[in-house]
PDB file of C-alpha atoms in Angstrom:
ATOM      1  CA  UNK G 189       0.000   0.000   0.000  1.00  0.00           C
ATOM      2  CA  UNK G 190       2.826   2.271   0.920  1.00  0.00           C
ATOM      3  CA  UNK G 191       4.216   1.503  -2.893  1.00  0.00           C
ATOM      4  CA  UNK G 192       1.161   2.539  -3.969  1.00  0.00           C
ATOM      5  CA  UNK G 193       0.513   5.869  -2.396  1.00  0.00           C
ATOM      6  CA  UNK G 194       4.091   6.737  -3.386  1.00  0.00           C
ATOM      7  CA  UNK G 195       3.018   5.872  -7.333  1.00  0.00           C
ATOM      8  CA  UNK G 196      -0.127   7.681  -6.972  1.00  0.00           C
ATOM      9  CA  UNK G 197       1.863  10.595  -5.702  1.00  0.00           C
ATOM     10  CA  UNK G 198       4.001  10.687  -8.437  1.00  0.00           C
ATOM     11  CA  UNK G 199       1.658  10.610 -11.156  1.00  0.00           C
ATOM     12  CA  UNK G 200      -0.231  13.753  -9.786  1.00  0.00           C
ATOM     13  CA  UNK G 201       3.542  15.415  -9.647  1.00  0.00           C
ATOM     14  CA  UNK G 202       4.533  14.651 -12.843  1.00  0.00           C
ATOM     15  CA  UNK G 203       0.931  15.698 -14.494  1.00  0.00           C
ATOM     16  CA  UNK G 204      -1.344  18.993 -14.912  1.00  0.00           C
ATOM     17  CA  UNK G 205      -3.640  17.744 -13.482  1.00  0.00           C
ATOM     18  CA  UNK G 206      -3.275  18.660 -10.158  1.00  0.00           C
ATOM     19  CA  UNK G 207      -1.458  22.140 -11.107  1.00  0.00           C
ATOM     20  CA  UNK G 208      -4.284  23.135 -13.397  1.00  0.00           C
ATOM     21  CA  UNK G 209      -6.763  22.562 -10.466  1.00  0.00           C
ATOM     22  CA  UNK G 210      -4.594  24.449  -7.928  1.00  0.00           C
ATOM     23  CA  UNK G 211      -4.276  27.387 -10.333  1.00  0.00           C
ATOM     24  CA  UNK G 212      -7.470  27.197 -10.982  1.00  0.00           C
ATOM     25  CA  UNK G 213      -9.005  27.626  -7.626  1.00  0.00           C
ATOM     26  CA  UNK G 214      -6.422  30.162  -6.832  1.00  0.00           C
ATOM     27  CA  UNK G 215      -8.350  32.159  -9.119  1.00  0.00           C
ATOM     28  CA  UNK G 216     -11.665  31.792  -8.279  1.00  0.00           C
ATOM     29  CA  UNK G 217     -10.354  32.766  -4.453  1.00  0.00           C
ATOM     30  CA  UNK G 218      -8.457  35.882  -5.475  1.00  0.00           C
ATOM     31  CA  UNK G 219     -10.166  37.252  -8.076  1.00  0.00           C
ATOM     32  CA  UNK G 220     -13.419  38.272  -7.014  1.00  0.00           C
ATOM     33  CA  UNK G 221     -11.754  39.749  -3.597  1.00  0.00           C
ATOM     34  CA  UNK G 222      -9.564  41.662  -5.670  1.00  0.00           C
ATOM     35  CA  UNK G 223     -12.290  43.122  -7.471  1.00  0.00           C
ATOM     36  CA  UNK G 224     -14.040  43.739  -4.158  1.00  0.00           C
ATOM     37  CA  UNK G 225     -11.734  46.062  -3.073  1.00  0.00           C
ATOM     38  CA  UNK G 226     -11.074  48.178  -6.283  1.00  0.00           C
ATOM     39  CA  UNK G 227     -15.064  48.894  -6.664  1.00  0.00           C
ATOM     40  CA  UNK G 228     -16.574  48.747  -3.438  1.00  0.00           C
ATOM     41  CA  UNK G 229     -17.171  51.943  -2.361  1.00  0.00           C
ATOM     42  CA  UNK G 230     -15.516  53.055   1.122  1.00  0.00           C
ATOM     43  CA  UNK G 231     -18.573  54.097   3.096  1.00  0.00           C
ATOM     44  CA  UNK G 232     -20.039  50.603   2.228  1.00  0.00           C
ATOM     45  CA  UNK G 233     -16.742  48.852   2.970  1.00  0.00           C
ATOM     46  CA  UNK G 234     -16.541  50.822   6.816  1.00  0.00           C
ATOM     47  CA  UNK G 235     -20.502  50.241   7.312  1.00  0.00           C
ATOM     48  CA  UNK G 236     -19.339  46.120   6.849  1.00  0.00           C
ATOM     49  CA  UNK G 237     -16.317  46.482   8.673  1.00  0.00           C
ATOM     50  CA  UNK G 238     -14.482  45.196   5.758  1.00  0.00           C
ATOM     51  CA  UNK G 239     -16.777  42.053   6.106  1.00  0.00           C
ATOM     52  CA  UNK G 240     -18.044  42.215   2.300  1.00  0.00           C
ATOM     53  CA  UNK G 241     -14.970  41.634   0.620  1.00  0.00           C
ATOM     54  CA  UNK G 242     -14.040  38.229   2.924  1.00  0.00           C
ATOM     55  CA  UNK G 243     -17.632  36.867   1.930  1.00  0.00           C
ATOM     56  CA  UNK G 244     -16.681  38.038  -1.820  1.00  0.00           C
ATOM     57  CA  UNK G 245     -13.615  36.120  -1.739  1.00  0.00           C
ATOM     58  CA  UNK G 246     -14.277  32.895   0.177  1.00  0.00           C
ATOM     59  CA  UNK G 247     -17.998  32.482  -0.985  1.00  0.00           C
ATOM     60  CA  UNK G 248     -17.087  31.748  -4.649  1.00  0.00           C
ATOM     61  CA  UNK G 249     -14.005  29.354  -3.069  1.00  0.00           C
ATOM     62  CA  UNK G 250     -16.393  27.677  -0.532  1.00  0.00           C
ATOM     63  CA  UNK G 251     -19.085  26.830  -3.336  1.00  0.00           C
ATOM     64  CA  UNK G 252     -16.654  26.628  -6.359  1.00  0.00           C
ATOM     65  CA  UNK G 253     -14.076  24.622  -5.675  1.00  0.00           C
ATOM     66  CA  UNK G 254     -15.437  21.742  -4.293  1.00  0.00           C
ATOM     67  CA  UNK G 255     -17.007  20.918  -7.805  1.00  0.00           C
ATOM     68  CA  UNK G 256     -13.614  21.430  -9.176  1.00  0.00           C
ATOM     69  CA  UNK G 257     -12.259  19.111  -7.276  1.00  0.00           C
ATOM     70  CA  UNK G 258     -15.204  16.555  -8.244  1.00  0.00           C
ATOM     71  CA  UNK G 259     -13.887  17.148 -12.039  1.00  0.00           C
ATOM     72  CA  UNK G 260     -10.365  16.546 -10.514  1.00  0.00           C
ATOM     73  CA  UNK G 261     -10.935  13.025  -9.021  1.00  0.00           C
ATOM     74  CA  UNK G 262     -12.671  12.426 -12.296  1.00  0.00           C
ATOM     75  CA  UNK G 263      -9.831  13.285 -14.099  1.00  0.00           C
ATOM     76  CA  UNK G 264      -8.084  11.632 -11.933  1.00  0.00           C
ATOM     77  CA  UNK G 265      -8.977   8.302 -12.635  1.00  0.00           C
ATOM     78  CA  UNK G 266     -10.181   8.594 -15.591  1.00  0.00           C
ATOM     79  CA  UNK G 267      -7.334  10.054 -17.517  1.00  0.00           C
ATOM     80  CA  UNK G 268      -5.395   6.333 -16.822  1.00  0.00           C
ATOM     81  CA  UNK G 269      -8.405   4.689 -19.085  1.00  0.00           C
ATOM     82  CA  UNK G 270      -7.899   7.595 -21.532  1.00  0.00           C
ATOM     83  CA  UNK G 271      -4.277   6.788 -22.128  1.00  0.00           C
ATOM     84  CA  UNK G 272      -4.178   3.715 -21.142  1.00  0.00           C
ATOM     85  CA  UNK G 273      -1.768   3.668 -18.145  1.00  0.00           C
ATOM     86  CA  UNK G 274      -4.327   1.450 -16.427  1.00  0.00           C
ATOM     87  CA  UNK G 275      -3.423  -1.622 -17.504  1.00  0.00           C
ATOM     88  CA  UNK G 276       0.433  -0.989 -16.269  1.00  0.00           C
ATOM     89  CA  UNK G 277      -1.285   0.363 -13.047  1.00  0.00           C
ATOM     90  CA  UNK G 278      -3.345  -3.012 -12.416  1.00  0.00           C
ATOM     91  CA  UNK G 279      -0.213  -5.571 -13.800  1.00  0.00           C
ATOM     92  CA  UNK G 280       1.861  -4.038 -11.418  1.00  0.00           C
ATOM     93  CA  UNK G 281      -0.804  -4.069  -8.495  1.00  0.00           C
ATOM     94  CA  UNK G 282      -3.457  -7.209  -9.388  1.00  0.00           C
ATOM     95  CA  UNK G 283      -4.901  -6.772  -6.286  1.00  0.00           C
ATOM     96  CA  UNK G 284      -7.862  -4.050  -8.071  1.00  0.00           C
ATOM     97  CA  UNK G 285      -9.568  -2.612  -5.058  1.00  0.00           C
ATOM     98  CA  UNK G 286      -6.750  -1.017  -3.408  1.00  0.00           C
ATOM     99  CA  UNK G 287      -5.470   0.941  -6.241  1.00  0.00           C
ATOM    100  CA  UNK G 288      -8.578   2.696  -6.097  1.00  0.00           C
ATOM    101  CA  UNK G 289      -8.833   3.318  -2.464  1.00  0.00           C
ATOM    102  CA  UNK G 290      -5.590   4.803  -2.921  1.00  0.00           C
ATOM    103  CA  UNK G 291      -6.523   6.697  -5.275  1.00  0.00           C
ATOM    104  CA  UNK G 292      -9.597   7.809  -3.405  1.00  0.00           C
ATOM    105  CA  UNK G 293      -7.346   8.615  -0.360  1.00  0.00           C
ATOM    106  CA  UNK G 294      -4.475  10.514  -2.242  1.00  0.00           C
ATOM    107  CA  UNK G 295      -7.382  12.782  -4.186  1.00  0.00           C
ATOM    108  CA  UNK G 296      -8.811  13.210  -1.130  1.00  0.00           C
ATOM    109  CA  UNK G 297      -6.305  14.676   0.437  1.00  0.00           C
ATOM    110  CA  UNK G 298      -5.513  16.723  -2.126  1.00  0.00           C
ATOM    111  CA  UNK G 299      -8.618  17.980  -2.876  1.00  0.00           C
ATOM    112  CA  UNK G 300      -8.522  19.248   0.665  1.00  0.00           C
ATOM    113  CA  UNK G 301      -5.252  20.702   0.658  1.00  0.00           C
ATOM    114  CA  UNK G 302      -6.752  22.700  -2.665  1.00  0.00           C
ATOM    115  CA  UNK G 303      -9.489  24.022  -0.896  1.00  0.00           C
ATOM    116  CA  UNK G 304      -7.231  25.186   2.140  1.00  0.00           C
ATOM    117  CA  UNK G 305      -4.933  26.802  -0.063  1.00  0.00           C
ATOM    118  CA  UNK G 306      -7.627  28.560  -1.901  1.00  0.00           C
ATOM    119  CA  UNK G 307      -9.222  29.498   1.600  1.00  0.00           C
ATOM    120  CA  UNK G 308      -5.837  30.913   2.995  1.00  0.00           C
ATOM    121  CA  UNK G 309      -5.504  33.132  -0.468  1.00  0.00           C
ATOM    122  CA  UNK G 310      -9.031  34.156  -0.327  1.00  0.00           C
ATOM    123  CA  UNK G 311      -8.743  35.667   3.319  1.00  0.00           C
ATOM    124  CA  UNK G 312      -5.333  36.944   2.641  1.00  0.00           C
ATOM    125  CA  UNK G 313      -6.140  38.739  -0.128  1.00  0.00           C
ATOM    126  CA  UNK G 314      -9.290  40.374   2.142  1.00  0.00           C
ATOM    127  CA  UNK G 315      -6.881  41.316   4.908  1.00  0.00           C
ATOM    128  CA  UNK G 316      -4.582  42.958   2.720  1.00  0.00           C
ATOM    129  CA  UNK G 317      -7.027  44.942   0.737  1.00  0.00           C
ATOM    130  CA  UNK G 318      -9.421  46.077   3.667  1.00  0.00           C
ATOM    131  CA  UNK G 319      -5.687  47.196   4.945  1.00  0.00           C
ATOM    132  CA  UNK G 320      -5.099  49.285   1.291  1.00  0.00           C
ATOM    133  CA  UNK G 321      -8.462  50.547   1.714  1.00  0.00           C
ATOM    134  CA  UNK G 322      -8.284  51.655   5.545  1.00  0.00           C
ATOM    135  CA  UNK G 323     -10.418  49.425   6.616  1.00  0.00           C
ATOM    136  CA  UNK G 324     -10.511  47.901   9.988  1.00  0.00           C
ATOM    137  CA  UNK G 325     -11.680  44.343   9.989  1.00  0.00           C
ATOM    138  CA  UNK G 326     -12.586  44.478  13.685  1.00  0.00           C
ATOM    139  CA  UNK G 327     -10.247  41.255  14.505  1.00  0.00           C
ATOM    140  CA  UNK G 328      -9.437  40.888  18.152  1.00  0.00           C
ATOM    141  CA  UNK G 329      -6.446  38.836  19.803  1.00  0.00           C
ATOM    142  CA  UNK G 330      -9.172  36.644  22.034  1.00  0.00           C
ATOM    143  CA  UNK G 331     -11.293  33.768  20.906  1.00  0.00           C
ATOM    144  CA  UNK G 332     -14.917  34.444  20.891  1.00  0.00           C
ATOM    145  CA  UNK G 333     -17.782  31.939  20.180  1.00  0.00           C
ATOM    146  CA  UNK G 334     -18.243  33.078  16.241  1.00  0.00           C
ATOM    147  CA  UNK G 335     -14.843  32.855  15.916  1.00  0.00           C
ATOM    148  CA  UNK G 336     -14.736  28.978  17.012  1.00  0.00           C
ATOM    149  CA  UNK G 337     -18.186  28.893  14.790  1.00  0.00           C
ATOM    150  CA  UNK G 338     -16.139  29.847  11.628  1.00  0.00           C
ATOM    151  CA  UNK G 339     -13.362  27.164  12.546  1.00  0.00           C
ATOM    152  CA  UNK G 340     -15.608  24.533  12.321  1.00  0.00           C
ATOM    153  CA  UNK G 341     -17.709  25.737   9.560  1.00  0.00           C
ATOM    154  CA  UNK G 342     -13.624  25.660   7.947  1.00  0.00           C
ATOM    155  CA  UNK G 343     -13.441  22.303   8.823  1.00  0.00           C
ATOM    156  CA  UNK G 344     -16.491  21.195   7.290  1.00  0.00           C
ATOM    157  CA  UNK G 345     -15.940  22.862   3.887  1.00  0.00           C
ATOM    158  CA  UNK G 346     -12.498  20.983   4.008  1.00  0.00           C
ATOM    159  CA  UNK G 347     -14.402  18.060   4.874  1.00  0.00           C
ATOM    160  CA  UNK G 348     -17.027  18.243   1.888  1.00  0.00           C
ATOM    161  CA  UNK G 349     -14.315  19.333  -0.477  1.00  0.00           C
ATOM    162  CA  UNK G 350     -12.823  16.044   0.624  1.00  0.00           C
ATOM    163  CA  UNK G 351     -15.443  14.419  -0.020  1.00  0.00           C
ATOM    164  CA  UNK G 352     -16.245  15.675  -3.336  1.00  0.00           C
ATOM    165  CA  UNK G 353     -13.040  14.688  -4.690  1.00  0.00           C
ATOM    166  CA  UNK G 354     -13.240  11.195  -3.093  1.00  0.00           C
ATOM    167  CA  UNK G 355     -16.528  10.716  -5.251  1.00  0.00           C
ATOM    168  CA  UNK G 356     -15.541  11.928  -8.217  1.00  0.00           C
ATOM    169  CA  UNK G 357     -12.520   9.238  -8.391  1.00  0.00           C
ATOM    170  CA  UNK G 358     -15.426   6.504  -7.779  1.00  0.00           C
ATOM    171  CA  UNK G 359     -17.388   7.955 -10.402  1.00  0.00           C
ATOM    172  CA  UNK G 360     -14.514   7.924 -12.994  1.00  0.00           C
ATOM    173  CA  UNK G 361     -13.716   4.365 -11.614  1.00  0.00           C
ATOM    174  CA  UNK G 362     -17.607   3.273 -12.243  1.00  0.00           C
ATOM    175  CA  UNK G 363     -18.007   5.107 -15.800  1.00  0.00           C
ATOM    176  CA  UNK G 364     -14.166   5.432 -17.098  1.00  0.00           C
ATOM    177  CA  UNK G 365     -15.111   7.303 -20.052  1.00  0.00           C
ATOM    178  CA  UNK G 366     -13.989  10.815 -19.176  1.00  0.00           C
ATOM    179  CA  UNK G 367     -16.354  13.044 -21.289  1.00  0.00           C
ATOM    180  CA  UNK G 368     -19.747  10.912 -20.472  1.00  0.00           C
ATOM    181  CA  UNK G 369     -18.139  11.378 -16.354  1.00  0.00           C
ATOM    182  CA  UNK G 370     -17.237  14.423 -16.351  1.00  0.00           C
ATOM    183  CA  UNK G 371     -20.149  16.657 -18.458  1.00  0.00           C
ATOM    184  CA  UNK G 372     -22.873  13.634 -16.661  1.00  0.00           C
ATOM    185  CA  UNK G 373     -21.194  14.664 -12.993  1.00  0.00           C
ATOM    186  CA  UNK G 374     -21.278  18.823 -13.770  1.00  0.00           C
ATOM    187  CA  UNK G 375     -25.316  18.824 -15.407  1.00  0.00           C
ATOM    188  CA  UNK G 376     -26.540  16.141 -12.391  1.00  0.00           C
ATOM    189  CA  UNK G 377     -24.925  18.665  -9.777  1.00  0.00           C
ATOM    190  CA  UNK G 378     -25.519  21.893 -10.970  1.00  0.00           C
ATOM    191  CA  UNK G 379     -29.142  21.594 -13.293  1.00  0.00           C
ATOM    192  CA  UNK G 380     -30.673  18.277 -12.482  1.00  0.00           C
ATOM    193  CA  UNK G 381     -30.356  18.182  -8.594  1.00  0.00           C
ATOM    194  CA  UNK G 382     -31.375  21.639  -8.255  1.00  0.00           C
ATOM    195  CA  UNK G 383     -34.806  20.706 -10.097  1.00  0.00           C
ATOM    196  CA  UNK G 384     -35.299  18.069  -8.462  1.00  0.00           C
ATOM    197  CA  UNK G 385     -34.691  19.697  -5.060  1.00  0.00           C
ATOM    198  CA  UNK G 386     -37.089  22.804  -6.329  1.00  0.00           C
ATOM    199  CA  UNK G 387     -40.221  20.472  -7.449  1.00  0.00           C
ATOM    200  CA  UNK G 388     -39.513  17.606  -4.744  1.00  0.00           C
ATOM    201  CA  UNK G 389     -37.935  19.435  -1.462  1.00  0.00           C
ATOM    202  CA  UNK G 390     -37.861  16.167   0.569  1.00  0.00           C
ATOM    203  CA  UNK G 391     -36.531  13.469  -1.889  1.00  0.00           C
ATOM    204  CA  UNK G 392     -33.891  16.591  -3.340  1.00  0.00           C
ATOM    205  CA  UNK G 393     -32.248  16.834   0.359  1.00  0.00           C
ATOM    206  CA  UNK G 394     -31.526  12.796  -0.028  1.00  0.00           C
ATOM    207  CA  UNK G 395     -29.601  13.324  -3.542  1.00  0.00           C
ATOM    208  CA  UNK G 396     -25.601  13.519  -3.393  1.00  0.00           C
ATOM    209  CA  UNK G 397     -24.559  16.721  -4.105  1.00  0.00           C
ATOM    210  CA  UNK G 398     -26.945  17.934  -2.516  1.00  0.00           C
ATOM    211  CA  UNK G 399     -26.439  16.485   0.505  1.00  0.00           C
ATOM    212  CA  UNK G 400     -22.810  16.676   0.442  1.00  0.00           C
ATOM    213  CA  UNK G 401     -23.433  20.143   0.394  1.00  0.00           C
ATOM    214  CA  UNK G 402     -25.587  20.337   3.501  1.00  0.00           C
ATOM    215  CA  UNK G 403     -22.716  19.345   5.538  1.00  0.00           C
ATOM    216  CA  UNK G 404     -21.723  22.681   5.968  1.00  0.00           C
ATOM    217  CA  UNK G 405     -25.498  24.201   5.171  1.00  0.00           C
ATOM    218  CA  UNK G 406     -27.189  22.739   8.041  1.00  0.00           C
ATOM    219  CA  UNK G 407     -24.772  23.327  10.785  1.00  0.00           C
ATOM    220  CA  UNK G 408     -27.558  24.393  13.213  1.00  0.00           C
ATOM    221  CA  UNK G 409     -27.140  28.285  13.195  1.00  0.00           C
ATOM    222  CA  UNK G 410     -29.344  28.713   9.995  1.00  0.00           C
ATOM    223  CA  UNK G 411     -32.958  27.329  10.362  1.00  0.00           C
ATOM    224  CA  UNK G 412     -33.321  25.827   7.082  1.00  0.00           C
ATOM    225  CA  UNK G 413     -36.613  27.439   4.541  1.00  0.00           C
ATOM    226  CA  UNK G 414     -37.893  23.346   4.105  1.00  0.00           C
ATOM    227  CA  UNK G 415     -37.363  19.678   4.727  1.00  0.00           C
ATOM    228  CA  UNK G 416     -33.501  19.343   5.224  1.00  0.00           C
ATOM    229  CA  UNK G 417     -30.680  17.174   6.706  1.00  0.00           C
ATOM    230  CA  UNK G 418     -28.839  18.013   9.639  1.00  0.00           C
ATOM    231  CA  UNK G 419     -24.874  18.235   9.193  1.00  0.00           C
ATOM    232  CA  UNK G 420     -24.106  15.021  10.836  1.00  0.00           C
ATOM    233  CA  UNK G 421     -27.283  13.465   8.429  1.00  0.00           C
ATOM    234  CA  UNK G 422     -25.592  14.623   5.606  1.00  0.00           C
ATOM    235  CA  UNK G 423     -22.297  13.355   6.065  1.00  0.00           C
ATOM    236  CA  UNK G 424     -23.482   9.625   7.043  1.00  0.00           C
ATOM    237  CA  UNK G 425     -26.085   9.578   3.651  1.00  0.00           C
ATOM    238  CA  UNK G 426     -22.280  11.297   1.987  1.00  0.00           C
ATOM    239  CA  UNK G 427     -20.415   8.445   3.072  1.00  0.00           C
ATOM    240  CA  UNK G 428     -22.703   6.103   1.556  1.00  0.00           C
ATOM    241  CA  UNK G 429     -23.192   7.530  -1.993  1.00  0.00           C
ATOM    242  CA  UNK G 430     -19.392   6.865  -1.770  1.00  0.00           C
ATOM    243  CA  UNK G 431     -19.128   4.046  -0.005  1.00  0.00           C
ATOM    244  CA  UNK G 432     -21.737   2.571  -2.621  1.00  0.00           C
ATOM    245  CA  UNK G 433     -20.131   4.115  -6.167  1.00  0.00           C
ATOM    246  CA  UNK G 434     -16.775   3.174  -4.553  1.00  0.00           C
ATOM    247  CA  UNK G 435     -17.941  -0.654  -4.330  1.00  0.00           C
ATOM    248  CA  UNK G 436     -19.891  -0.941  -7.838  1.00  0.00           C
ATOM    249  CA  UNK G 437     -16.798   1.041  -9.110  1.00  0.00           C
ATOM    250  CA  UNK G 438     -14.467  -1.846  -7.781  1.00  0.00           C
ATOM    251  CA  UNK G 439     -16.742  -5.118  -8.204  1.00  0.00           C
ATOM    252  CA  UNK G 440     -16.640  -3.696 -11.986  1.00  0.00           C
ATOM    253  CA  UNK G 441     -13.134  -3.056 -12.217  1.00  0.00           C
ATOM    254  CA  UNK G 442     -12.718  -7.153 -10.752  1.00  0.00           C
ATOM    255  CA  UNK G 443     -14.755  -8.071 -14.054  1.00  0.00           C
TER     256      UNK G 443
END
């Protein structure tokens, strides 16, 4: 296994794919706080405290990311049945089912690194811009309660990005062909489940993404407009979406 985490490291090293996502989200941290603090105007800036351009810059990271990080687990496995590095990958490991835990595992992890990076940028670039602007962001030296609110709301976007990732390699293990994966993956997230959850409220809150996504929605400090999971809810019913692609993925990959 430890072979295997070292091969799977050094095929996301020696690729694009994992740069290209990293620049990516980089990007969709930086960018709109940047823009936040050349055309926000100063009164509105001081009446926030500065607050507006941290939402502007970790909001689109928070909600963004994670699905590009679903197209990178894709990617990730399914660029080996693109170019055909599979079959060396499975003659040199026969034992199937752990190269794609690994897999799942490595992504994972850097999936979640991604999204901390991106995070880190996003509330970097606020700081120093409410600083250009004169703008006091009202942070004090103690820890208060919102403060230890917004470290675990942290964790569970790391989490869910986590997540996200990890499912995306069991999707691209289940389907392999990369196009059909990745376009199915993007419409079912972004259109389908968002009908669904419109017209049918209670049988939307039970669909992946969706519930992935209420991880860090339902944390208890919102109440919810309908029928939803709570956090915990949504992890378990997360788990199992990829617990269950994970295992069709590998009883496939065994035929």
């Amino acid at each position: 296994m430890i072979d295997l985490l070292r091969a799977e490291v050094l095929k996301l090293r020696s690729t694009r794919t994992a740069l290209g996502l990293l620049i990516a989200a980089l990007l969709i941290a930086v960018l709109p706080t940047i823009i936040a603090v050349l055309l926000i105007p100063e009164e509105e800036l001081a009446a926030t405290e500065g607050a507006v351009i941290a939402v502007l810059g970790v909001m689109p990271a928070a909600s963004l990311v994670p699905i590009l990080c679903l197209v990178f687990g894709i990617l990730g496995m399914t660029n080996e049945y693109r170019h055909g590095t599979i079959s060396y990958t499975y003659l040199t490991s026969p034992r199937r089912w752990q190269v794609i835990v690994v897999k799942l595992l490595v992504c994972a992890v850097i999936g979640t690194a991604v999204m901390l990076s991106a995070g880190a940028l996003a509330l970097l670039t606020a700081t120093l811009g409410a600083e250009v602007r004169g703008i006091d962001l009202g942070v004090s030296e103690t820890l208060t309660d919102s403060d230890w609110d917004l470290a675990r709301d942290v964790a569970l976007i790391l989490l869910t990005t986590g997540m996200m990732t990890a499912f995306g390699v069991a999707l691209g293990a289940l389907i392999r062909h990369q196009v059909i994966a990745v376009a199915g993956a993007l419409i079912w997230s972004l259109a389908v489940e968002s009908i669904l959850a419109g017209l049918k409220p209670s049988v939307g809150e039970w669909l992946p993404f969706t519930a992935m996504m209420q991880v860090v929605a339902n944390t208890g400090d919102i109440e919810p407009a309908g029928p939803s999971l709570s956090s915990f809810e949504a992890f378990l019913v997360s788990l199992a979406y990829i617990a269950v692609a994970s295992v069709a993925a590998v009883s496939i990959t065994m035929r």
